Coordinates of C-alpha atoms and ligand atoms in Angstrom, one line a residue:
X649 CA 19.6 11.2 -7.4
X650 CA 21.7 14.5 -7.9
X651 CA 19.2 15.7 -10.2
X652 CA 15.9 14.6 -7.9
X653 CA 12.9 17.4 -8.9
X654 CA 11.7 19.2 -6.2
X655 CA 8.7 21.2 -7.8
X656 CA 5.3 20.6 -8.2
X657 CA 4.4 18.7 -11.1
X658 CA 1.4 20.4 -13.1
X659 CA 0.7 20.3 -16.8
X660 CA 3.7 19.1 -17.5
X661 CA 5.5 21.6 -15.7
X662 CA 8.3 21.6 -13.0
X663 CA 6.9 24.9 -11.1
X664 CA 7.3 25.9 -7.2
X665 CA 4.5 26.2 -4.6
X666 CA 1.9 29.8 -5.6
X667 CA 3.1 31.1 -2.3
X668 CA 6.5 30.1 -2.5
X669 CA 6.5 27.1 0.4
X670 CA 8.7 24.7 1.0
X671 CA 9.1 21.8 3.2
X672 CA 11.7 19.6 4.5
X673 CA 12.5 15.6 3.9
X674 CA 14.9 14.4 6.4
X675 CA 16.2 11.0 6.5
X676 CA 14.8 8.8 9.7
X677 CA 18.5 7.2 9.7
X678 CA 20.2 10.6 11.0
X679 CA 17.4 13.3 10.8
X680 CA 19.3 15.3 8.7
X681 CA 17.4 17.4 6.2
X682 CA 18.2 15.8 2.4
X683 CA 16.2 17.9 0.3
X684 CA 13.3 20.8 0.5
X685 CA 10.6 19.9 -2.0
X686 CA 7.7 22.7 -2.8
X687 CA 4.8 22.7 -0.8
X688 CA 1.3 22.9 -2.4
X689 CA -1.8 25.0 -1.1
X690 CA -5.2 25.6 -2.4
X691 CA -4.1 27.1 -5.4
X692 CA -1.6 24.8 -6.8
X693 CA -4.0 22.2 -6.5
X694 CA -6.6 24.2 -8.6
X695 CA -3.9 24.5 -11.2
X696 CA -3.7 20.5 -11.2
X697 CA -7.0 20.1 -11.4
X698 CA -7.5 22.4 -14.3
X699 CA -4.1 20.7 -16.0
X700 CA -6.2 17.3 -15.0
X701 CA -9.2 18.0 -16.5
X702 CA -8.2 20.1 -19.6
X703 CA -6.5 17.0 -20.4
X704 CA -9.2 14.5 -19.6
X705 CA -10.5 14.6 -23.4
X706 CA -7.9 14.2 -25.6
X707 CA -6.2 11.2 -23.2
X708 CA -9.2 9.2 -23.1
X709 CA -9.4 9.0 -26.6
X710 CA -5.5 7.9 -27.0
X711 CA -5.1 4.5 -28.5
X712 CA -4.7 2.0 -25.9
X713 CA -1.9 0.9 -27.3
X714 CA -0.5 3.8 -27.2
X715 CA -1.4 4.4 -23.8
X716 CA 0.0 0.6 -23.1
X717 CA 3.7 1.6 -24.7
X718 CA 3.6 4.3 -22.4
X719 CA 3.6 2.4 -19.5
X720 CA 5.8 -0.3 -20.9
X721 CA 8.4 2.3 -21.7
X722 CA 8.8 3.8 -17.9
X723 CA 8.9 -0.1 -16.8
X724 CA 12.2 -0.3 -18.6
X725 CA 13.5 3.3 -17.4
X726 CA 12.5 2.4 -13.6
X727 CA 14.3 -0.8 -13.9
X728 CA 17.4 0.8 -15.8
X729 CA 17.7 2.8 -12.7
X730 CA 17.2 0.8 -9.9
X731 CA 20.0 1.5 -7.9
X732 CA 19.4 5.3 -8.2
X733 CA 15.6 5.2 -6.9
X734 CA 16.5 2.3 -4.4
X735 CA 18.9 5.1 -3.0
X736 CA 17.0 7.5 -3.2
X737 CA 13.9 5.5 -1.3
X738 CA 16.4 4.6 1.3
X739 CA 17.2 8.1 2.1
X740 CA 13.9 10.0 2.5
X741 CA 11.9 6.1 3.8
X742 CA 15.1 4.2 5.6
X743 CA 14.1 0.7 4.5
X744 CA 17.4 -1.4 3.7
X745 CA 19.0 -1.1 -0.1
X746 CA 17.9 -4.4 -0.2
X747 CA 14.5 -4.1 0.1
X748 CA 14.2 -0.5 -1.8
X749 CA 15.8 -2.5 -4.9
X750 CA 12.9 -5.3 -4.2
X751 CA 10.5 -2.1 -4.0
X752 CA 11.7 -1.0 -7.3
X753 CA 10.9 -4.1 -9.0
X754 CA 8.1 -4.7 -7.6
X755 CA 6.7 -0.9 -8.3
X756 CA 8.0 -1.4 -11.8
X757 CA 5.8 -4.3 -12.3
X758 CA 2.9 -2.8 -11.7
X759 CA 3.6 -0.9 -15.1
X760 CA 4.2 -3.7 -17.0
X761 CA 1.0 -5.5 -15.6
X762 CA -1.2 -2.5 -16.7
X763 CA 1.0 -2.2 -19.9
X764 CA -0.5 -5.0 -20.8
X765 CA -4.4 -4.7 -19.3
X766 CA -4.5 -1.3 -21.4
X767 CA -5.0 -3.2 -24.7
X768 CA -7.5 -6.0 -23.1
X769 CA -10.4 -3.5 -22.0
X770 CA -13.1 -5.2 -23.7
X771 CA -17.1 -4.1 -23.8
X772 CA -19.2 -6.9 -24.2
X773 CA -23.1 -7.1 -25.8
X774 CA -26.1 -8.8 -26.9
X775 CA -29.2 -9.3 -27.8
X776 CA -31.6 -9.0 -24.3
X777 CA -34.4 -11.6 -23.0
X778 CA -37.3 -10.2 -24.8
X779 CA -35.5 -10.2 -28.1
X780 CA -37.0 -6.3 -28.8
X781 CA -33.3 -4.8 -28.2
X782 CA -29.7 -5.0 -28.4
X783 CA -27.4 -4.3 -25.6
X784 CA -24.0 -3.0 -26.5
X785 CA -21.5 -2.2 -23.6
X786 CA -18.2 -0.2 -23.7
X787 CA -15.9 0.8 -21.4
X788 CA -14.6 4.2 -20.5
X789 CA -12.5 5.5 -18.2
X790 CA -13.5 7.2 -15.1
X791 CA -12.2 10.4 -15.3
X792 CA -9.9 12.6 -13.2
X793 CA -8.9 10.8 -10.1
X794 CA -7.2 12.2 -7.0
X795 CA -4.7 9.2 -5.7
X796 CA -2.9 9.6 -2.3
X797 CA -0.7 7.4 -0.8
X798 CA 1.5 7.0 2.2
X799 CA 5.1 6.8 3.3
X800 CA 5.8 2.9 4.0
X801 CA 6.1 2.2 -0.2
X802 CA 6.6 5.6 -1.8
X803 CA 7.2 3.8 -4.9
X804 CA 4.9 1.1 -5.3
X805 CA 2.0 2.4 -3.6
X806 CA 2.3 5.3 -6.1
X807 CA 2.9 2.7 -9.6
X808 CA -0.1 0.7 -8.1
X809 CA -2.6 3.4 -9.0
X810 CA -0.8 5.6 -12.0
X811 CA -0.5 2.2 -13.5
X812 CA -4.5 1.1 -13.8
X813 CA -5.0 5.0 -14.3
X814 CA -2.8 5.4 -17.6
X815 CA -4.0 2.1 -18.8
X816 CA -7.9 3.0 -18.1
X817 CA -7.7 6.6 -19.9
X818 CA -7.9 8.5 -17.1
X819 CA -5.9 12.1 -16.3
X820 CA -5.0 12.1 -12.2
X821 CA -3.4 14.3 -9.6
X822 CA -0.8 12.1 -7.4
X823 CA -0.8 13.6 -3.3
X824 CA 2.2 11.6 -1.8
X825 CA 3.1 11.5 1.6
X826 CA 5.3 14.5 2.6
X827 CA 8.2 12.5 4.5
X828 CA 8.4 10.6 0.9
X829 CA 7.6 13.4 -1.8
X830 CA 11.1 12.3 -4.0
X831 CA 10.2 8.9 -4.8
X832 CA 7.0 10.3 -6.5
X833 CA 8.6 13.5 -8.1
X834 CA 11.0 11.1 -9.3
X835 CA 8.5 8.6 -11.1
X836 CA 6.9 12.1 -12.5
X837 CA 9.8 12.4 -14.5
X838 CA 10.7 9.0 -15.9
X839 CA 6.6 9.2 -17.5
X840 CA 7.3 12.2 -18.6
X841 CA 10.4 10.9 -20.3
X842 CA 8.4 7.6 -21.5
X843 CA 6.3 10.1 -23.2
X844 CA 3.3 10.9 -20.9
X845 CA 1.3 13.7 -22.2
X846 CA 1.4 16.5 -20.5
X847 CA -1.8 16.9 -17.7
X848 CA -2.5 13.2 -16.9
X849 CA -0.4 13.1 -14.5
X850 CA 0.1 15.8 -11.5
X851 CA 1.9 15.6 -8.6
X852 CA 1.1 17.7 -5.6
X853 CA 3.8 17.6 -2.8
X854 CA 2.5 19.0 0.4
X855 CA 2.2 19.3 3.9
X856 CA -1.1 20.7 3.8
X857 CA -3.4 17.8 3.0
X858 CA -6.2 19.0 4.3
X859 CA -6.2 22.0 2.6
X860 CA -5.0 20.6 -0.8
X861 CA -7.3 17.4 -1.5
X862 CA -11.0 18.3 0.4
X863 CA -11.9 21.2 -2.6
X864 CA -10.7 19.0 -5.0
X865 CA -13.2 16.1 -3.5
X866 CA -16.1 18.3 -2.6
X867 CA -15.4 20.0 -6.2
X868 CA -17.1 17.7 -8.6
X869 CA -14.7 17.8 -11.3
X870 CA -12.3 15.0 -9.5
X871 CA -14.3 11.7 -10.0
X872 CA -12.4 9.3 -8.5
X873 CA -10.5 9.1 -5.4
X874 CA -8.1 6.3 -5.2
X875 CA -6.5 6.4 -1.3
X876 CA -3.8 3.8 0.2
X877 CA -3.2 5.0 4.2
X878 CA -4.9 4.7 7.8
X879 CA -8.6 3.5 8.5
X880 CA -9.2 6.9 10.2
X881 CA -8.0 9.0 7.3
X882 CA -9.9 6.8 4.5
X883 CA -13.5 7.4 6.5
X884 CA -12.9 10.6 6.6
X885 CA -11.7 11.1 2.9
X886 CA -15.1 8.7 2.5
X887 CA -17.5 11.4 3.6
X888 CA -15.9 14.0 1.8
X889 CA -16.1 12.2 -1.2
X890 CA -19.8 11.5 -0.4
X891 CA -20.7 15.3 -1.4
X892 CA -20.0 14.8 -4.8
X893 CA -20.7 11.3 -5.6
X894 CA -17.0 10.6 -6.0
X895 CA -16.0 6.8 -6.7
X896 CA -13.9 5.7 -4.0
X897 CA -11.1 2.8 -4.0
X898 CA -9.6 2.3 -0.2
X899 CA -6.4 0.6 0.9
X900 CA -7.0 1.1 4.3
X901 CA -5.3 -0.4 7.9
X902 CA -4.7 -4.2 8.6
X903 CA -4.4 -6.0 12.2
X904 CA -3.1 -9.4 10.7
X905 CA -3.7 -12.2 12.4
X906 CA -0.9 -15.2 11.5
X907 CA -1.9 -18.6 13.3
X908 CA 0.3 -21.2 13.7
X909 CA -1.6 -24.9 14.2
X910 CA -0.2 -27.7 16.1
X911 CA 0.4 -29.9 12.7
X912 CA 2.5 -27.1 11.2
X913 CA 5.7 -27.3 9.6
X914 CA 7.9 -24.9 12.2
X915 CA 10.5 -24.5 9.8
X916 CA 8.2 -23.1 7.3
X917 CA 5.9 -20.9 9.9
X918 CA 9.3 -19.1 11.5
X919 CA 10.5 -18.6 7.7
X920 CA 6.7 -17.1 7.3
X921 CA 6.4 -15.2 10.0
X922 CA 10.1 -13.5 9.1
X923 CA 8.4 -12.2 6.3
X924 CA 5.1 -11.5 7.2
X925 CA 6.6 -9.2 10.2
X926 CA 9.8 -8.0 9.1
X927 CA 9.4 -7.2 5.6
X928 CA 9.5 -2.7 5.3
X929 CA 10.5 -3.4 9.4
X930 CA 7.0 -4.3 10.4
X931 CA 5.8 -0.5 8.9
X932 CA 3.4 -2.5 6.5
X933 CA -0.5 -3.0 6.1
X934 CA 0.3 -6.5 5.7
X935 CA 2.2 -7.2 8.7
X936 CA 1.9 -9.9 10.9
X937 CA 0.1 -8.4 14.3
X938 CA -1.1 -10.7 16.1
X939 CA 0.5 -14.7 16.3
X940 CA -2.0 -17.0 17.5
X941 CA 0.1 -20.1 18.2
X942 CA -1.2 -23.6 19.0
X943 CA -0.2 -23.8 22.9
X944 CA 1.6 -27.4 22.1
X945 CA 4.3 -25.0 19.8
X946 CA 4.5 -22.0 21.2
X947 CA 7.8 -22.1 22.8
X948 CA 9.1 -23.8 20.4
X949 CA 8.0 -21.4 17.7
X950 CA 8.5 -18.5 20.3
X951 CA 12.3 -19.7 20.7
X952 CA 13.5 -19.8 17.0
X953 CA 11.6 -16.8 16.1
X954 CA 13.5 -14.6 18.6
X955 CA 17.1 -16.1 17.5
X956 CA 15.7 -15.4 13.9
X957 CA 15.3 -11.7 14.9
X958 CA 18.1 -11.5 17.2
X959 CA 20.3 -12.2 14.8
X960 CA 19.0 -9.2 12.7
X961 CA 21.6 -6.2 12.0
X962 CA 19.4 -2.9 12.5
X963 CA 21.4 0.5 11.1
X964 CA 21.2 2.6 8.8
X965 CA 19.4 1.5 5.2
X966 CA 22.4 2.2 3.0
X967 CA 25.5 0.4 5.2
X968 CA 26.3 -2.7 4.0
X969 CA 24.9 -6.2 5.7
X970 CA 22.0 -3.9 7.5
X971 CA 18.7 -5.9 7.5
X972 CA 16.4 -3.3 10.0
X973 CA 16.4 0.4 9.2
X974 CA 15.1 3.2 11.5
X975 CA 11.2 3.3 11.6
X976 CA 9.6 6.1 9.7
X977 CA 9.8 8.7 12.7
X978 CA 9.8 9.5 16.5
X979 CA 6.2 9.6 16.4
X980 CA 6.1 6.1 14.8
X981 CA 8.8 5.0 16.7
X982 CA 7.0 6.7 20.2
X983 CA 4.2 4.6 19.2
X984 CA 5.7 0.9 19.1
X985 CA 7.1 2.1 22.3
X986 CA 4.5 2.5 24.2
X987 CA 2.7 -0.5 23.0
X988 CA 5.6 -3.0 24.1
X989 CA 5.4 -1.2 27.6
X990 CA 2.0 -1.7 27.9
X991 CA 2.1 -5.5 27.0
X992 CA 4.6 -5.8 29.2
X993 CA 2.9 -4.2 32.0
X994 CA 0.0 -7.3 31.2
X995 CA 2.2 -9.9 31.6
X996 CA 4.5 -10.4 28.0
X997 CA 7.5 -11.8 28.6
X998 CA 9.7 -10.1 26.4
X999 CA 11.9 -13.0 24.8
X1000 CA 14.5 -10.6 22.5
X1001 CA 14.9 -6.8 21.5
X1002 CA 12.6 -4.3 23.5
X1003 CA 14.6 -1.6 24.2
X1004 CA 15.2 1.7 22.3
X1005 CA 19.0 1.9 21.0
X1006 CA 20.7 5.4 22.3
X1007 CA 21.8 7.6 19.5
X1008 CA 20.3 9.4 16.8
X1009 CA 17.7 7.9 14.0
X1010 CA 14.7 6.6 14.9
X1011 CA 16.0 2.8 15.3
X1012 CA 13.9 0.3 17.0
X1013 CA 15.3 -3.4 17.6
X1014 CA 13.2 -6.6 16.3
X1015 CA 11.4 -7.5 19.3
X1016 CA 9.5 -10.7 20.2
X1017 CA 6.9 -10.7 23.3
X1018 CA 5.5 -13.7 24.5
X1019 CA 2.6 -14.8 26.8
X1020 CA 0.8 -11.4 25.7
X1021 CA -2.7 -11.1 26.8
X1022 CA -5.8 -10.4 24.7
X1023 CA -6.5 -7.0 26.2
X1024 CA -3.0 -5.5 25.3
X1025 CA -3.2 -2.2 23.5
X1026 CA -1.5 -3.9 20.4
X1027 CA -4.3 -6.4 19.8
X1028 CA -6.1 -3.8 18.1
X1029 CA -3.7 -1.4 16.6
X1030 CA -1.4 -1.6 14.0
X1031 CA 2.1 -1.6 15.4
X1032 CA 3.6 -0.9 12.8
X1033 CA 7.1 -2.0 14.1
X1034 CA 9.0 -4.6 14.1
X1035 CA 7.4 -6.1 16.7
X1036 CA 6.2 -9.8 16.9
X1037 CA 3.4 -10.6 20.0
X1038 CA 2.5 -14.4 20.6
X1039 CA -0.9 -15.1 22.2
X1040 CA -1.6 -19.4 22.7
X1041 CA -4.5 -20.9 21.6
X1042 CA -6.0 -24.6 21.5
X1043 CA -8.9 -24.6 19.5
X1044 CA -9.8 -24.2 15.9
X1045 CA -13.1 -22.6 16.5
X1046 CA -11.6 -20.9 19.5
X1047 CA -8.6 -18.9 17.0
X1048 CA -10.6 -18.3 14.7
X1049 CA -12.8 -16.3 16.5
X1050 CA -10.3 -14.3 18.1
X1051 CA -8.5 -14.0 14.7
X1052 CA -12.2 -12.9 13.4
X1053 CA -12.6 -10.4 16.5
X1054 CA -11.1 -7.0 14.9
X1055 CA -13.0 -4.3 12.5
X1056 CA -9.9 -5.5 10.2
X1057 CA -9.9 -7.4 7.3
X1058 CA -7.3 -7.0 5.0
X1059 CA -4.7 -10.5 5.3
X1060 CA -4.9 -13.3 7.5
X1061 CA -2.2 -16.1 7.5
X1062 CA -2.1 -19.7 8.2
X1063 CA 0.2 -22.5 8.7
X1064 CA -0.5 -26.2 8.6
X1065 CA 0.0 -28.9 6.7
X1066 CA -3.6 -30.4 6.7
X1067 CA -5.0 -29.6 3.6
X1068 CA -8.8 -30.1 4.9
X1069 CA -7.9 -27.3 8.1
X1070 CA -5.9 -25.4 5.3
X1071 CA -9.3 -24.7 3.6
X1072 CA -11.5 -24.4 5.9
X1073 CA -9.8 -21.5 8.1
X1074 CA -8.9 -19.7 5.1
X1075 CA -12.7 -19.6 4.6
X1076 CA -13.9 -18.7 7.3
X1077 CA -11.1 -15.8 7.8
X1078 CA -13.2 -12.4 7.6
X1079 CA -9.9 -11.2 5.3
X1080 CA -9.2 -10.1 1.1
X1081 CA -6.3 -12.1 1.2
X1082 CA -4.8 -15.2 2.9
X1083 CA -1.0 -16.1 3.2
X1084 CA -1.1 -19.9 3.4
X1085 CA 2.1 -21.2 4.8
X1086 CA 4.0 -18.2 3.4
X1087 CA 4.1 -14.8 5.2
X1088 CA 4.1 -13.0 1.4
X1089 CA 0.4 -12.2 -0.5
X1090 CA 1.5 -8.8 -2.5
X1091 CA 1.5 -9.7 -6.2
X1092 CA 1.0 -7.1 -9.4
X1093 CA -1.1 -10.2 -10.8
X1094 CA -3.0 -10.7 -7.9
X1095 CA -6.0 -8.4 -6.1
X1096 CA -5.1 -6.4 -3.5
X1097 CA -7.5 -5.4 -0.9
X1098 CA -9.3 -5.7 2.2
X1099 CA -12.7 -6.4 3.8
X1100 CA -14.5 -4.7 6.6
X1101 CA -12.6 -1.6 8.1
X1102 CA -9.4 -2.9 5.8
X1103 CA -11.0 -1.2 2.4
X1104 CA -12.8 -1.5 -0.7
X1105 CA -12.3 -2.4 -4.2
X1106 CA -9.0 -4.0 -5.2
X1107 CA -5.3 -3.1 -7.1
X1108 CA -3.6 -4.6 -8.9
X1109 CA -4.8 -8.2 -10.6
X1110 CA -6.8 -8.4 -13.5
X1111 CA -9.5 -6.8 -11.6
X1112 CA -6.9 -3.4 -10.9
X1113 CA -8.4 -2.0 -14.1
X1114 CA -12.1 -2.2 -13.1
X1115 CA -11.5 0.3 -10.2
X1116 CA -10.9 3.3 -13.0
X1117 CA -13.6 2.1 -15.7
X1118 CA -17.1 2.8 -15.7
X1119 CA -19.8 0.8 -18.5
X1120 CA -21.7 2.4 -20.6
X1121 CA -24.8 0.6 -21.9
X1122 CA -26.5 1.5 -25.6
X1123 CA -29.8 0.2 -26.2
X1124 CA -30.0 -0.8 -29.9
X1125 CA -33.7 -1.8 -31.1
X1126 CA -33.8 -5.2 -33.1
X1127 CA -35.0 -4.4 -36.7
Ligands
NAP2617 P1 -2.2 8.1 6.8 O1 -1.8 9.0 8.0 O2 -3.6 7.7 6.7 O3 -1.7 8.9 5.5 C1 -1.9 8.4 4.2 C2 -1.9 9.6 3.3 O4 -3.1 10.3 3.5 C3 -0.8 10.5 3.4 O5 -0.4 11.0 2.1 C4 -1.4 11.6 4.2 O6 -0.7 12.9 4.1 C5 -2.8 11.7 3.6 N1 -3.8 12.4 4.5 C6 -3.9 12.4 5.8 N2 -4.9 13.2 6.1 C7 -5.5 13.7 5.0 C8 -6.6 14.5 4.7 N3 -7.3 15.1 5.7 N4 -6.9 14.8 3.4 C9 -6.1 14.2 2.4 N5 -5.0 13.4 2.7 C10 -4.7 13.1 3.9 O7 -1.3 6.8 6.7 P2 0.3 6.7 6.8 O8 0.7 6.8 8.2 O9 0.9 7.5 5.8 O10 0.4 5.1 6.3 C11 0.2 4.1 7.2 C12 -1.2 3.5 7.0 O11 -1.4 3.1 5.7 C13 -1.4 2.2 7.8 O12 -2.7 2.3 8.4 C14 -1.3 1.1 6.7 O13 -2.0 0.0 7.1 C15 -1.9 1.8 5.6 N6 -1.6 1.1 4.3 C16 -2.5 0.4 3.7 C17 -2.1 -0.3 2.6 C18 -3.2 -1.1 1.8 O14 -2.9 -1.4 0.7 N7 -4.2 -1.5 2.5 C19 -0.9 -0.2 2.0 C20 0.1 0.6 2.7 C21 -0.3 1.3 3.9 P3 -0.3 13.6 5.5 O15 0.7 12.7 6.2 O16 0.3 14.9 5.1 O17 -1.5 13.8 6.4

């Protein structure tokens, strides 16, 4: 977009970094440099605290239907310019125009969803078990929240928490992630166009994250922190909010395990596992990591899988017929490479891609690895590529355990057309969310989230709301 802000976002302002800094966004199909957005210190954050806080008041007591028209008027404007943000998303993120228009609508729900939670808060009451007093309970919104996301859905991740935040009442300071500062800055301004006082949101580009968000969480005036990013990050954004009693929701790290039984439909699992890897080029907390494959189909399965993804057109996000982008960076991109070379260098045959195209941009081909042992590096970290490694299996119990065997917990997916084994290892997967013989679980309707080292709380869903509410409980004597 030609007229993309580049400021800080703070009281309704468009104002540059206190000490003047900038930073650079380049685009990971060509490293060129597309924009130079400010970047926030200490000092700018203050101010959005203060904007945040000063505003607090006045926005919780906004008629929810107000607040829900709000919400329901920057759904329409993000959808009215689709092509604009999907461009725009392509350039600073690299993910196909196909996908950022996908992004949009799927960001743009998450308005619409809460557009319409804003007016169903409801309180509740009663009379209580010894009949002396009345309970009556209403809800209220948290308070200022601090919400930081990360690169791999600049959009959505960002909708996914303003959403439940604007519908809840609450005032909030948005901390994108600095290679993906525009799509942010850009949703800043369509709420401020769909008439979003000014102060409940803030945006705070900046390469200083450290600096920026600890005061604000050891401060005591933020109350809520609401953070989408890596494990390591979220426990250490955990203990910081500790200090102050902050509420915390985490989106935190996946290692996705995606089993394939012997009684699956192939068709359906290779469709599945397309998605489940491929979708944002593997650079997703949902991604397929680890395929567990019944030993009887595995070369089967192994075999169409890799002519799926040979057949894929990586380039640039913005050509024409592209389905692969460049990964985020060559520090992401370093990253899947080493973890292919060490699987190799355990025995994975590598059945397509592999290799790291010449040139500039930070392309990786779709790659398929099979035979990959259990002690490869990859088994336990994200790849976070477009990378698909096949282990065998030939036991229920057996895969499940190994699919259990992780500090992750967020998605888990399973393909078989027995309805009895289709319940029963969805159970008994330690995951928040389970793909059954589909390789897609992200819904605005549905909770998002994680267990163990995945997260806690959820978005999105009718429970999305909760996450920014607190009760209050009056205690009314019976006369
Ligand atoms: P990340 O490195 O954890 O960064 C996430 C965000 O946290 C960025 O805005 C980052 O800014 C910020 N951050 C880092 N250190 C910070 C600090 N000390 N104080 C405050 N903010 C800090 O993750 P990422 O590489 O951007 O994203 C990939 C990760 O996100 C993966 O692990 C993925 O699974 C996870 N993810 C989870 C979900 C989910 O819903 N569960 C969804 C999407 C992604 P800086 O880059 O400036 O440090």
């Amino acid at each position: 977009m030609t007229d993309t802000p580049t400021q800080l976002f703070i009281g309704g302002s468009w104002v540059d970094a206190a000490d003047g800094a900038t930073m650079p966004v380049d685009d990971p199909a060509t490293g060129e440099i597309i924009a130079q957005v400010a970047d926030a210190g200490a000092k700018d954050a203050r101010l959005a605290e203060d904007a945040a806080v000063r505003a607090q008041g006045e926005w919780a007591r906004t008629a929810p239907r107000a607040r829900s028209e709000i919400l329901r008027r920057a759904y329409e404007i993000i959808l009215e310019r689709t092509d604009e943000l999907a461009h725009l998303m392509t350039a600073e993120m690299g993910k196909p125009l196909a996908e950022a228009k996908g992004e949009v609508a799927y960001a743009a729900e998450f308005f619409r969803w809460f557009s319409e939670e804003a007016v169903r808060i409801d309180g509740g009451g009663g009379i209580l078990p010894d009949g002396r007093n009345r309970m009556l309970l209403s809800r209220r919104p948290v308070g200022p929240c601090l919400l930081i996301t990360p690169w791999n859905f600049p959009l959505a991740m960002g909708t996914r928490k303003i959403g439940p935040a604007i519908a809840a009442g609450c005032t909030m300071i948005l901390k994108p992630a600095p290679q993906t500062p525009l799509s942010s800055l850009a949703l800043a301004a369509i709420l401020k166009e769909a008439g979003l006082p000014d102060g409940v949101l803030n945006v705070v580009t900046t390469s200083r994250a450290g600096e920026v968000c600890e005061p604000l969480l050891r401060g005591g005036r933020m109350r809520k922190l609401s953070f989408t990013g890596s494990t390591d990050v979220g426990r250490l954004l955990l203990a910081q909010s500790a200090e102050a009693v902050v509420r915390t929701s985490m989106e935190l790290g996946g290692n996705a395990p995606f089993i394939v039984f012997e009684d699956a439909d192939v068709d359906k699992a290779v469709d599945g596992a397309m998605v489940a890897k491929m979708r944002n080029m593997g650079e997703a907390c949902t991604a397929a990591n680890r395929f567990f494959v019944h030993s009887s189909v595995a070369e089967e399965f192994g075999r169409r899988l890799a002519r799926r993804m040979g057949a894929l057109v990586v380039g640039p996000g913005t050509r024409d017929g592209v389905d692969v982008g460049p990964l985020i960076d060559r520090v992401g991109r370093a990253k899947v490479e080493e973890l292919v070379a060490d699987a190799v260098e355990r025995g994975a045959r590598v059945l397509v891609g592999g290799r790291t195209p010449e040139g500039p941009g930070c392309f990786y081909p779709p790659t398929v690895l099979a035979d990959v042992a259990s002690d490869s590096r990859l088994m336990d970290t994200e790849i976070f590529g477009p990378v698909a490694a096949i282990l065998t299996f030939d036991d229920e119990d057996e895969v499940i355990r190994r699919a259990n065997d992780t500090p992750w917990g967020l998605v888990g997916y399973v393909f078989t057309e027995g309805l009895d084994r289709a319940l029963r290892v969805s159970e008994r997967l330690e995951v928040g969310m389970v793909g059954l013989n589909t390789g897609l679980v992200s819904n605005p309707a549905a909770p998002f989230g994680g267990v163990k080292q995945s997260g806690l709380g959820r978005e999105g869903g009718r429970v999305g709301i909760e996450e920014f509410l607190e009760y209050q409980y009056l205690a009314v004597p019976v006369r």
